XYZ file of C-alpha atoms in Angstrom:
668
model
C -1.332 -26.643 -31.652
C -1.080 -23.972 -28.993
C -1.363 -20.872 -31.221
C -1.606 -17.314 -29.881
C -2.024 -15.528 -33.231
C -3.224 -16.984 -36.542
C -2.927 -14.949 -39.771
C -5.266 -15.997 -42.587
C -5.124 -15.086 -46.278
C -8.065 -15.474 -48.670
C -10.714 -15.403 -45.958
C -13.418 -14.822 -48.604
C -15.436 -12.772 -46.142
C -17.563 -9.879 -47.377
C -17.684 -6.476 -45.717
C -19.498 -6.737 -42.375
C -19.234 -10.543 -42.206
C -17.586 -12.338 -39.300
C -16.360 -15.876 -38.834
C -18.857 -18.388 -37.489
C -18.570 -18.586 -33.690
C -18.329 -22.373 -33.954
C -15.008 -21.950 -35.789
C -13.409 -20.036 -32.924
C -12.020 -21.971 -29.967
C -13.037 -20.693 -26.506
C -10.963 -17.714 -25.471
C -10.178 -16.514 -29.021
C -11.251 -13.388 -30.913
C -11.537 -12.660 -34.627
C -10.810 -9.569 -36.733
C -10.779 -9.282 -40.494
C -10.166 -6.947 -43.412
C -12.344 -8.090 -46.337
C -11.632 -7.401 -49.973
C -13.898 -4.630 -51.208
C -15.759 -4.324 -54.529
C -15.315 -7.955 -55.612
C -15.409 -11.458 -54.179
C -12.463 -13.475 -52.919
C -9.313 -12.432 -51.121
C -9.554 -10.899 -47.682
C -7.303 -11.127 -44.625
C -8.097 -12.098 -41.053
C -6.548 -12.553 -37.605
C -7.567 -15.044 -34.934
C -5.908 -14.384 -31.585
C -6.064 -15.613 -28.036
C -7.452 -13.448 -25.235
C -4.581 -13.472 -22.771
C -2.141 -11.188 -21.028
C -0.915 -10.311 -24.504
C -2.565 -7.271 -25.998
C -3.503 -7.542 -29.684
C -4.333 -4.266 -31.424
C -5.414 -4.050 -35.038
C -3.666 -1.107 -36.700
C -4.303 0.535 -40.046
C -1.414 0.992 -42.413
C -0.975 4.540 -43.634
C -1.610 3.626 -47.270
C -3.592 0.961 -49.086
C -1.622 -0.639 -51.917
C -3.205 -1.578 -55.221
C -1.011 -4.577 -56.033
C -1.643 -6.510 -52.792
C -3.948 -6.659 -49.786
C -2.506 -5.929 -46.353
C -3.577 -5.854 -42.715
C -1.535 -5.322 -39.567
C -1.841 -6.203 -35.903
C 0.350 -5.301 -32.931
C 1.390 -7.775 -30.240
C 2.256 -6.209 -26.913
C 3.330 -7.939 -23.728
C 4.645 -6.487 -20.509
C 8.163 -6.096 -21.963
C 7.950 -6.331 -25.779
C 6.023 -4.872 -28.692
C 6.039 -5.874 -32.365
C 3.943 -5.595 -35.540
C 2.736 -8.514 -37.657
C 1.718 -7.634 -41.228
C -0.303 -10.106 -43.257
C -0.137 -9.802 -47.075
C -1.967 -11.446 -49.951
C -0.768 -10.770 -53.482
C -3.255 -12.203 -56.001
C -1.814 -13.809 -59.143
C -1.894 -11.538 -62.147
C -4.960 -11.870 -64.364
C -7.950 -10.027 -65.787
C -9.165 -9.061 -62.307
C -5.662 -8.156 -61.110
C -3.787 -6.217 -63.806
C -0.986 -5.128 -61.429
C 2.492 -6.014 -62.708
C 5.524 -7.177 -60.766
C 6.873 -3.620 -61.060
C 3.752 -2.329 -59.318
C 4.215 -4.889 -56.565
C 7.918 -4.143 -56.023
C 7.215 -0.405 -55.791
C 4.280 -0.870 -53.400
C 6.174 -3.364 -51.263
C 9.159 -1.016 -50.982
C 6.820 1.777 -49.836
C 5.396 -0.598 -47.226
C 8.884 -1.372 -45.897
C 9.665 2.340 -45.612
C 6.397 2.896 -43.731
C 7.073 0.045 -41.298
C 10.638 1.139 -40.556
C 9.382 4.575 -39.539
C 7.532 2.978 -36.606
C 10.908 1.924 -35.101
C 9.303 -1.265 -33.827
C 10.212 -4.872 -34.764
C 7.919 -6.190 -37.473
C 7.259 -9.455 -39.285
C 5.642 -9.871 -42.692
C 3.746 -13.063 -43.472
C 1.401 -14.145 -46.229
C 0.928 -15.474 -49.722
C 3.132 -13.603 -52.227
C 2.506 -15.895 -55.239
C 6.174 -15.589 -56.264
C 8.199 -18.811 -56.498
C 10.907 -18.129 -53.932
C 12.326 -21.614 -54.526
C 13.241 -20.645 -58.116
C 16.255 -18.394 -57.568
C 16.782 -17.979 -61.321
C 13.352 -16.389 -61.799
C 13.621 -12.656 -62.522
C 10.725 -11.782 -60.184
C 12.338 -13.726 -57.348
C 15.667 -12.021 -57.963
C 14.088 -8.565 -57.771
C 12.323 -9.443 -54.525
C 15.502 -10.873 -52.932
C 17.420 -7.775 -53.991
C 14.799 -5.513 -52.402
C 14.855 -7.487 -49.142
C 18.669 -7.409 -49.011
C 18.673 -3.664 -49.614
C 16.415 -3.170 -46.575
C 18.288 -5.656 -44.339
C 15.370 -8.119 -44.435
C 15.412 -11.904 -44.717
C 12.839 -14.404 -45.969
C 13.106 -17.476 -43.710
C 10.944 -20.079 -45.493
C 12.985 -22.256 -47.871
C 10.798 -25.411 -48.099
C 7.662 -25.872 -50.231
C 4.488 -24.267 -48.857
C 2.141 -25.438 -51.642
C 0.953 -28.823 -52.844
C 2.676 -28.262 -56.197
C 6.047 -28.039 -54.442
C 6.678 -24.282 -54.624
C 7.465 -21.749 -51.896
C 4.707 -19.142 -52.193
C 4.144 -18.232 -48.522
C 6.784 -16.160 -46.734
C 7.969 -15.237 -43.283
C 10.012 -12.037 -43.577
C 11.940 -10.524 -40.703
C 14.792 -8.132 -40.032
C 18.281 -9.622 -40.318
C 19.570 -7.672 -37.306
C 16.500 -7.355 -35.068
C 14.602 -10.631 -35.213
C 12.923 -12.262 -32.209
C 11.999 -15.459 -34.079
C 13.395 -18.507 -32.305
C 12.453 -21.186 -34.832
C 9.856 -21.921 -37.506
C 8.253 -24.943 -39.183
C 5.981 -25.721 -42.129
C 3.110 -28.187 -41.671
C 0.675 -29.729 -44.111
C -2.564 -29.825 -42.068
C -4.526 -31.280 -45.018
C -7.067 -28.466 -44.935
C -5.807 -26.336 -47.838
C -3.525 -26.451 -50.870
C -1.244 -24.106 -48.886
C 0.640 -25.335 -45.820
C 0.677 -23.857 -42.341
C 3.728 -21.878 -41.197
C 4.400 -21.945 -37.449
C 6.881 -19.526 -35.834
C 7.852 -18.886 -32.219
C 8.619 -15.274 -31.303
C 10.839 -14.564 -28.303
C 8.277 -12.556 -26.343
C 7.740 -13.458 -22.709
C 4.624 -15.610 -22.729
C 2.348 -15.054 -19.752
C 1.866 -17.946 -17.423
C -1.528 -19.521 -17.184
C -3.700 -16.924 -15.544
C -4.489 -17.621 -11.914
C -6.498 -15.432 -9.635
C -7.732 -15.457 -6.094
C -11.481 -15.353 -5.598
C -13.587 -15.071 -2.483
C -16.989 -16.729 -2.334
C -19.561 -18.309 -0.081
C -20.862 -21.853 -0.426
C -24.469 -20.774 -0.955
C -25.533 -24.022 -2.632
C -25.443 -25.823 0.716
C -26.947 -22.922 2.654
C -29.849 -23.950 4.891
C -32.440 -21.173 4.544
C -34.237 -22.124 7.751
C -30.991 -21.781 9.733
C -30.333 -18.405 8.099
C -33.833 -17.189 9.021
C -33.358 -18.200 12.644
C -30.007 -16.433 12.720
C -31.522 -13.294 11.168
C -34.293 -13.223 13.792
C -31.701 -13.568 16.520
C -29.478 -10.779 15.127
C -32.387 -8.400 14.509
C -33.849 -8.957 17.979
C -30.560 -7.970 19.643
C -30.507 -4.438 18.187
C -32.917 -1.687 17.280
C -32.906 -1.347 13.514
C -33.215 2.384 12.870
C -31.283 2.766 9.625
C -29.774 0.860 6.720
C -26.409 0.413 8.458
C -28.066 -1.531 11.308
C -29.878 -3.773 8.820
C -26.703 -4.370 6.814
C -24.757 -5.291 9.947
C -27.440 -7.747 11.065
C -27.614 -9.457 7.668
C -23.817 -9.612 7.439
C -23.546 -11.263 10.853
C -26.202 -13.826 9.903
C -24.732 -14.735 6.517
C -21.177 -14.913 7.931
C -22.396 -17.413 10.523
C -24.253 -19.603 8.013
C -21.934 -19.354 4.986
C -18.453 -18.122 5.758
C -16.345 -16.424 3.109
C -13.678 -18.684 1.666
C -10.681 -17.788 -0.506
C -9.542 -19.942 -3.442
C -6.972 -19.715 -6.215
C -8.361 -20.778 -9.593
C -6.936 -21.121 -13.098
C -8.728 -19.214 -15.824
C -9.224 -22.115 -18.220
C -11.881 -22.062 -20.951
C -14.879 -24.198 -20.027
C -16.188 -26.667 -22.648
C -19.481 -27.994 -21.261
C -19.988 -30.270 -24.261
C -16.599 -32.035 -23.944
C -16.980 -35.793 -23.423
C -14.953 -39.002 -23.300
C -16.071 -39.756 -26.865
C -14.438 -36.537 -28.085
C -11.310 -37.302 -26.061
C -10.990 -40.765 -27.627
C -11.622 -39.438 -31.156
C -8.900 -36.823 -30.702
C -6.473 -39.501 -29.521
C -7.085 -41.544 -32.696
C -6.690 -38.394 -34.807
C -3.298 -37.605 -33.276
C -2.204 -41.206 -33.768
C -3.195 -41.134 -37.453
C -1.464 -37.793 -38.012
C 1.811 -39.047 -36.523
C 1.749 -42.099 -38.793
C 1.064 -39.993 -41.919
C 3.910 -37.574 -41.141
C 6.230 -40.524 -40.610
C 5.408 -42.454 -43.811
C 4.303 -39.559 -46.121
C 1.951 -42.059 -47.835
C -1.328 -40.837 -49.386
C -3.264 -43.712 -47.816
C -2.198 -42.646 -44.326
C -3.055 -39.035 -45.186
C -6.567 -40.163 -46.149
C -6.898 -42.052 -42.841
C -5.842 -38.924 -40.944
C -8.367 -36.713 -42.784
C -11.077 -39.283 -41.971
C -10.287 -39.108 -38.238
C -10.018 -35.316 -38.399
C -13.463 -35.021 -40.010
C -14.853 -37.484 -37.465
C -13.606 -35.335 -34.545
C -15.174 -32.233 -36.088
C -18.454 -34.075 -36.638
C -18.610 -35.378 -33.056
C -17.765 -31.969 -31.565
C -20.417 -30.300 -33.739
C -23.035 -32.857 -32.703
C -22.181 -32.580 -28.999
C -22.357 -28.786 -29.133
C -25.689 -28.941 -30.963
C -27.124 -31.365 -28.405
C -25.847 -29.249 -25.525
C -27.409 -26.035 -26.826
C -30.709 -27.715 -27.751
C -31.043 -29.113 -24.233
C -29.971 -25.774 -22.774
C -32.570 -23.867 -24.807
C -35.306 -26.276 -23.754
C -34.556 -25.468 -20.121
C -34.730 -21.692 -20.627
C -37.352 -20.049 -18.404
C -36.776 -16.329 -19.054
C -35.822 -13.913 -21.821
C -32.584 -13.127 -19.994
C -31.465 -16.782 -20.110
C -32.522 -16.995 -23.766
C -30.368 -14.013 -24.714
C -27.411 -15.418 -22.755
C -27.587 -18.726 -24.650
C -28.081 -17.143 -28.079
C -25.266 -14.645 -27.450
C -22.974 -17.555 -26.634
C -24.031 -19.419 -29.803
C -23.543 -16.423 -32.094
C -20.410 -15.132 -30.381
C -22.013 -11.956 -29.030
C -20.899 -12.309 -25.411
C -20.138 -9.079 -23.585
C -16.462 -8.342 -23.994
C -14.252 -8.306 -20.920
C -11.137 -6.953 -22.589
C -8.891 -4.688 -20.517
C -5.700 -2.701 -21.194
C -2.447 -4.616 -20.896
C -0.808 -2.511 -18.180
C 0.462 -3.403 -14.736
C -1.449 -5.074 -11.930
C -5.193 -4.952 -11.282
C -4.612 -2.392 -8.518
C -2.624 -0.088 -10.835
C -5.217 -0.457 -13.597
C -8.027 0.452 -11.189
C -6.180 3.603 -10.164
C -5.547 4.567 -13.802
C -9.213 4.123 -14.716
C -10.375 6.078 -11.666
C -8.038 8.962 -12.514
C -9.075 8.901 -16.172
C -12.822 8.986 -15.442
C -12.379 11.911 -13.019
C -10.150 13.944 -15.337
C -12.394 13.271 -18.314
C -15.319 15.088 -16.672
C -13.117 17.944 -15.484
C -11.710 18.375 -19.004
C -15.170 18.436 -20.594
C -16.377 21.081 -18.139
C -13.262 23.195 -18.597
C -13.742 23.141 -22.382
C -17.202 24.663 -21.993
C -15.549 27.737 -20.507
C -18.467 28.793 -18.302
C -19.310 28.439 -14.645
C -22.791 27.399 -13.492
C -25.007 30.369 -12.685
C -24.869 31.560 -9.085
C -28.401 32.988 -9.100
C -31.575 30.943 -9.039
C -33.668 30.398 -12.134
C -36.993 32.203 -12.305
C -39.856 29.894 -11.412
C -41.965 28.904 -14.442
C -43.988 26.120 -12.770
C -47.702 26.800 -12.250
C -49.155 23.408 -11.338
C -49.531 21.441 -8.114
C -46.313 21.350 -6.081
C -44.747 18.088 -4.952
C -43.767 18.854 -1.364
C -43.524 15.368 0.147
C -43.322 11.773 -0.939
C -46.064 9.499 0.375
C -45.038 6.635 2.707
C -45.601 3.059 1.535
C -46.947 0.015 3.344
C -45.278 -3.385 3.344
C -47.409 -4.690 0.465
C -46.339 -1.796 -1.764
C -42.655 -2.336 -0.983
C -42.992 -6.086 -1.510
C -44.608 -5.518 -4.913
C -41.688 -3.330 -6.025
C -39.139 -5.854 -4.742
C -40.735 -8.852 -6.454
C -40.904 -6.998 -9.777
C -37.217 -6.042 -9.606
C -34.453 -8.066 -11.250
C -32.675 -10.149 -8.561
C -29.250 -8.622 -9.222
C -26.540 -8.287 -6.609
C -23.268 -6.388 -6.423
C -20.174 -6.575 -4.242
C -21.646 -3.972 -1.889
C -24.563 -6.234 -0.939
C -23.858 -8.134 2.257
C -26.370 -10.800 1.291
C -27.080 -11.954 -2.297
C -30.459 -10.816 -3.577
C -31.847 -14.295 -4.244
C -31.019 -15.241 -0.627
C -32.562 -12.000 0.587
C -35.775 -12.860 -1.292
C -36.003 -16.180 0.527
C -35.951 -14.281 3.850
C -38.217 -11.425 2.769
C -40.910 -12.266 5.331
C -38.439 -11.447 8.131
C -36.693 -8.460 6.531
C -39.676 -6.709 4.919
C -40.859 -4.725 8.011
C -37.363 -3.363 8.615
C -36.868 -2.531 4.929
C -40.207 -0.712 4.761
C -39.331 1.361 7.821
C -35.952 2.353 6.343
C -37.515 3.349 3.010
C -40.245 5.447 4.639
C -37.771 7.186 6.951
C -35.663 8.119 3.947
C -38.432 9.663 1.829
C -40.127 11.435 4.761
C -36.893 12.976 6.124
C -35.450 13.736 2.698
C -32.212 11.866 3.400
C -30.532 8.969 1.604
C -28.426 6.554 3.711
C -24.701 6.885 3.003
C -24.389 3.163 2.336
C -26.925 3.592 -0.507
C -24.744 6.250 -2.162
C -21.763 3.981 -2.759
C -21.001 2.434 -6.148
C -18.543 -0.071 -7.550
C -17.491 0.903 -11.076
C -16.463 -1.752 -13.581
C -15.047 -0.409 -16.881
C -16.818 -1.899 -19.910
C -15.516 -1.734 -23.462
C -18.120 0.067 -25.567
C -17.642 -2.137 -28.647
C -15.594 -5.324 -29.188
C -13.900 -3.777 -32.238
C -12.410 -0.848 -30.275
C -8.817 -0.645 -29.060
C -8.657 -2.228 -25.613
C -5.631 -0.119 -24.634
C -7.381 3.228 -25.131
C -9.156 4.289 -21.934
C -11.586 6.531 -23.813
C -13.195 3.409 -25.318
C -14.525 2.359 -21.890
C -17.613 3.515 -20.051
C -17.972 3.465 -16.244
C -20.724 1.009 -15.369
C -21.884 1.542 -11.768
C -22.982 -1.422 -9.660
C -25.271 -0.271 -6.839
C -26.666 -2.017 -3.744
C -29.980 -3.778 -4.362
C -31.852 -1.933 -1.602
C -30.658 1.442 -2.926
C -32.298 0.677 -6.275
C -35.518 -0.304 -4.497
C -35.515 3.093 -2.768
C -34.921 4.800 -6.122
C -37.893 2.951 -7.639
C -40.139 4.147 -4.816
C -39.153 7.759 -5.512
C -39.347 7.248 -9.282
C -42.964 6.069 -9.125
C -44.094 9.186 -7.290
C -41.931 11.501 -9.388
C -43.383 10.145 -12.641
C -46.891 10.447 -11.176
C -46.265 14.131 -10.452
C -44.908 14.739 -13.977
C -47.892 13.070 -15.638
C -50.420 14.822 -13.392
C -49.020 18.232 -14.370
C -48.374 17.239 -18.017
C -44.678 18.023 -17.789
C -43.518 15.361 -20.252
C -41.812 16.548 -23.416
C -44.075 15.265 -26.215
C -41.218 14.663 -28.665
C -39.107 12.665 -26.224
C -38.595 8.989 -27.043
C -35.921 7.902 -24.559
C -36.781 6.526 -21.097
C -40.513 6.802 -21.764
C -43.181 4.121 -21.773
C -44.460 3.051 -25.204
C -41.601 4.967 -26.864
C -38.300 3.680 -28.255
C -35.753 4.171 -31.010
C -38.520 3.133 -33.399
C -40.721 6.111 -32.512
C -37.699 8.418 -32.756
C -36.849 7.171 -36.255
C -40.479 7.430 -37.355
C -40.522 11.077 -36.248
C -37.280 11.802 -38.116
C -38.526 10.133 -41.298
C -41.929 11.833 -41.124
C -40.466 15.323 -40.682
C -37.994 14.889 -43.526
C -40.630 13.535 -45.926
C -43.074 16.320 -45.007
C -40.420 18.942 -45.743
C -39.584 17.336 -49.083
C -43.263 17.118 -50.051
C -43.716 20.820 -49.216
C -40.606 21.746 -51.263
C -38.790 22.975 -48.176
C -35.197 22.669 -47.052
C -34.553 20.201 -44.231
C -31.386 20.481 -42.149
C -30.707 17.846 -39.496
C -28.294 18.820 -36.697
C -27.135 16.056 -34.356
C -25.708 17.193 -31.014
C -23.846 14.430 -29.199
C -23.449 15.138 -25.488
C -20.136 13.690 -24.322
C -20.445 11.653 -21.099
C -24.035 12.862 -20.804
C -24.909 11.265 -17.441
C -21.502 12.008 -15.893
C -21.453 15.746 -16.627
C -24.796 16.724 -15.056
C -24.326 19.771 -12.812
C -26.051 19.127 -9.465
C -26.803 22.799 -8.802
C -28.519 23.280 -12.178
C -30.440 20.017 -11.827
C -31.830 20.906 -8.389
C -32.780 24.413 -9.556
C -34.674 22.961 -12.504
C -36.447 20.398 -10.329
C -37.676 23.211 -8.103
C -38.500 25.963 -10.563
C -39.421 24.058 -13.721
C -41.033 20.933 -12.275
C -42.465 22.178 -8.970
C -40.599 19.934 -6.517
C -40.025 21.472 -3.093
C -39.871 20.727 0.650
C -38.677 17.295 1.715
C -39.358 16.043 -1.815
C -36.549 18.345 -2.998
C -34.312 17.553 -0.030
C -34.313 13.884 -1.048
C -32.691 14.339 -4.532
C -30.291 16.849 -2.968
C -29.220 14.198 -0.455
C -29.176 11.589 -3.251
C -26.688 13.654 -5.283
C -24.434 14.950 -2.485
C -21.327 13.046 -1.399
C -21.849 10.058 -3.669
C -18.750 7.871 -3.762
C -17.367 5.251 -6.106
C -14.341 3.046 -6.560
C -13.172 1.147 -9.634
C -12.892 -2.627 -9.287
C -11.101 -5.048 -11.631
C -10.856 -8.652 -10.456
C -9.298 -8.419 -6.955
C -7.996 -4.871 -7.445
C -9.862 -1.816 -6.204
C -9.059 1.890 -6.474
C -9.328 4.454 -3.699
C -12.798 5.862 -3.011
C -13.544 9.124 -4.841
C -16.371 11.607 -4.294
C -18.507 12.450 -7.325
C -18.835 16.185 -7.831
C -21.030 15.874 -10.910
C -23.321 13.464 -12.692
C -25.659 10.642 -11.840
C -24.460 7.015 -11.780
C -24.829 4.945 -14.934
C -26.826 1.872 -14.022
C -29.017 3.662 -11.492
C -32.827 3.693 -11.612
C -33.236 7.457 -11.264
C -30.356 8.412 -13.572
C -32.319 8.374 -16.867
C -35.298 10.400 -15.586
C -33.025 12.944 -13.859
C -31.055 13.337 -17.084
C -34.295 13.851 -19.020
C -35.513 16.537 -16.592
C -32.073 18.157 -16.681
C -32.056 18.485 -20.483
C -35.748 19.214 -21.048
C -35.361 23.039 -20.732
C -33.288 22.871 -23.944
C -36.690 22.724 -25.640
C -37.221 26.358 -24.611
C -34.009 27.366 -26.374
C -35.042 25.510 -29.515
C -38.490 27.080 -29.445
C -36.981 30.558 -29.141
C -35.044 29.875 -32.354
C -38.195 28.609 -34.148
C -37.083 25.011 -34.592
C -39.000 21.764 -34.721
C -37.356 19.674 -32.003
C -36.916 16.003 -31.285
C -34.866 14.446 -28.487
C -33.587 10.893 -28.021
C -31.207 9.546 -25.350
C -28.023 11.657 -25.322
C -28.451 13.033 -28.841
C -30.419 16.215 -29.572
C -31.863 16.221 -33.078
C -33.004 19.528 -34.516
C -35.228 19.821 -37.591
C -35.265 23.089 -39.494
C -37.652 23.894 -42.329
C -37.975 26.917 -44.573
C -37.623 28.179 -48.119
C -34.396 28.582 -50.052
C -34.384 32.316 -49.336
C -34.323 31.550 -45.613
C -31.229 29.314 -45.839
C -28.629 31.885 -44.579
C -30.832 32.793 -41.620
C -31.498 29.134 -40.865
C -27.808 28.318 -40.759
C -27.129 31.335 -38.542
C -29.975 30.353 -36.218
C -28.583 26.809 -36.006
C -25.181 28.116 -34.908
C -26.739 30.450 -32.337
C -28.909 27.650 -30.996
C -25.934 25.329 -30.525
C -24.058 28.049 -28.633
C -27.072 28.647 -26.368
C -27.340 24.943 -25.588
C -23.600 24.725 -24.957
C -23.677 27.535 -22.399
C -27.242 27.039 -21.129
C-alpha cells in the first residue's frame, strides 16, 4: 500500500528506543511517544519524506485516562492535525473510569478546536462502538454529536468482531474522501486506511548537471592540461582555475539530465519480485473466499517475502562491509544499517530559489540580532600589547614536496566551486603541482588570499533529526570551500601552530581543537574538579556559558588585534589573516537553487581549516577575565565552563563574582 502516514498504537517502545531501521521502508522516518513508568502502550508515527511536511506537535496537556500524540501534515495549500490515541482497558494498572475518559476526551476536543485547523482523531479506544445500546458507547456518541464530530468506522476492527478502532472527524469540515478496513493478518486489530483530500505532490523530479567522469581518459586530460597551461602565464589562482576548466570541459563536457527521486534498493532481485507476486496473488484469493486455509497460505507467502528480503539485505551488507577500505566507508555503511544517515530535511516552502533566499536572509539577520542584543560596539582603540616572545613576521615558503605531502594527507573532497573534482586533480598532480606551489607561496609571502579562495557555498543542515524541519533556527550553515583554499589554510595552520607551541601560548585547560585532547579529557577535568571540591568540603558551582553561533559572530577587528598584541603576529603574517577575513562571500545552495552572493561582515566559515584555531585564539583572552575573578577555568568547543570553589561563608561573594564575570565576558 502506498501510505504517506502510518499511526501505530501499542508500540511497546521504551523511552529512548527507536524502531529497527530494517522495519522502515526507504524514504520513511519514524517518531514515537513511549509510555513512561511501565511497560506496554506507546504511540508512534511512520511517515514518508516527501513534499509534505510532517511536524510532531505536543498537546498542551497530558491526559491520565489515555495516551495521545499528535502530528501535523502540511502541504503547499493545506494543513491539518492527526491525533493518535490509545485508551487501555480498565484494570489494576489502569484504574481510570469511563467518566475520567469522557472528561479528558472532552478537554482534548476543546484544545484541538482552539487551533482552528482541521483535525482527525484515530486510535484504539477500547469501547465497543458497534454496540449502540452500551452506556459507554452512548456517552461517547453524545459527546461527539455535541462537538459536531463523527466517527466513521462502522465495521469490525478486531478479530472478535467488535469496532474498537476509530476514525473521528468534523461533520462540517472533513477532507476525508473515503476509508477502508483491512485485515493484514499481522495483528488482532485491523488496519484502517483513509484518503485525505490534500494535494499530493507529484513524484519528485529534478534537473542535475554532471560530467561523465567514469569514461574520462586521464592521459587525454593531462595532454589537454599541458596545452592549456603552456598557452598562458599562470600567475594566480584564477589563471589556474581557467586552465583546468578549459581542459575538463574539453574532455568531459557538462550534461544536464532530469531524474526521478526514487528510493534505491540495491538488494532488490528477481527472486524478491517473484515472491511478492505470489504474495499478492494469495492475498487476493483470501480476501475473495474469506477461508482460513487461504489466509494461512497468504501468511506463508508474506513470511517468505520478509525472509527473502532480510536475507538479501544481510548478504548485500556483508559483501559491502568486506569491501570497505577506510573508516569513512565503514561509518557510511553502518549508518545506513542503523538508520543514522545524515538528515536532508528542509522546510516545506516555495521553490528551491525562494528557500535559498530565505535561508540567506535568516543567517544574516541572526548574526545582526545577536550582536545588537549585546548592546556594545567593538573598541575603537588598540589593545595593549602583552606578547613578549618571538614575533611571527612572515610565513616560510614551501617547496613542491612539502605541498605534495599536505595534499596527499588531505581528504579528497570537492565542492561545486571546484572546476575539477579532487580525485581527478590528484591524478594530474605531477602537472599541476609546480603551479599550485607557486600560487601558495605567492599568497603567504604577499599576505594576500586569492578572491576565488574566499568564496563559499552554504548548505543548510538540520542539527538533529528530531528537530522541526520548518524552523530555520534548527539549521546550521555548513560552508563548502574550494579544495585548494583548504590546502592554503593548512599551510598557514602548520606555521601558526608552530609559533604558538614555540612561545607556549596554548591554554592548558583547553580540550577542543587540540591534539591528544577531546571531550574525554574535558569530562575528566570536570569530574576531577568536582570530586576534589567535595573531598575538601568546599562548594562547587558549575556555570555553563553557551556562545550562540560561536564561529559566525567573531568580530574581525577584535580577532586581528588579539593576533597582533596577544600572540605576536605581525608584518605579512598578519596581513594574510586580514586578507583571509576581508570580503569573504557566500551563497546558499539547495538542489538547483542558489541565493544571491552576500559579503560576510563577521565570523569565520564553518567547515574551514583555520576556523577552529582562529576561534580558539579569539576566545583565549577570556581566561584573563576568569583569572581576575579568581576562578578555576576550563574551556571546551563553544561552551565556557567555570569552576568555583570556596567555603560556605564565601557563597554570596562567589555568586556575585560569577555574575560579574559573565558580564565581563559578554562585553569583553
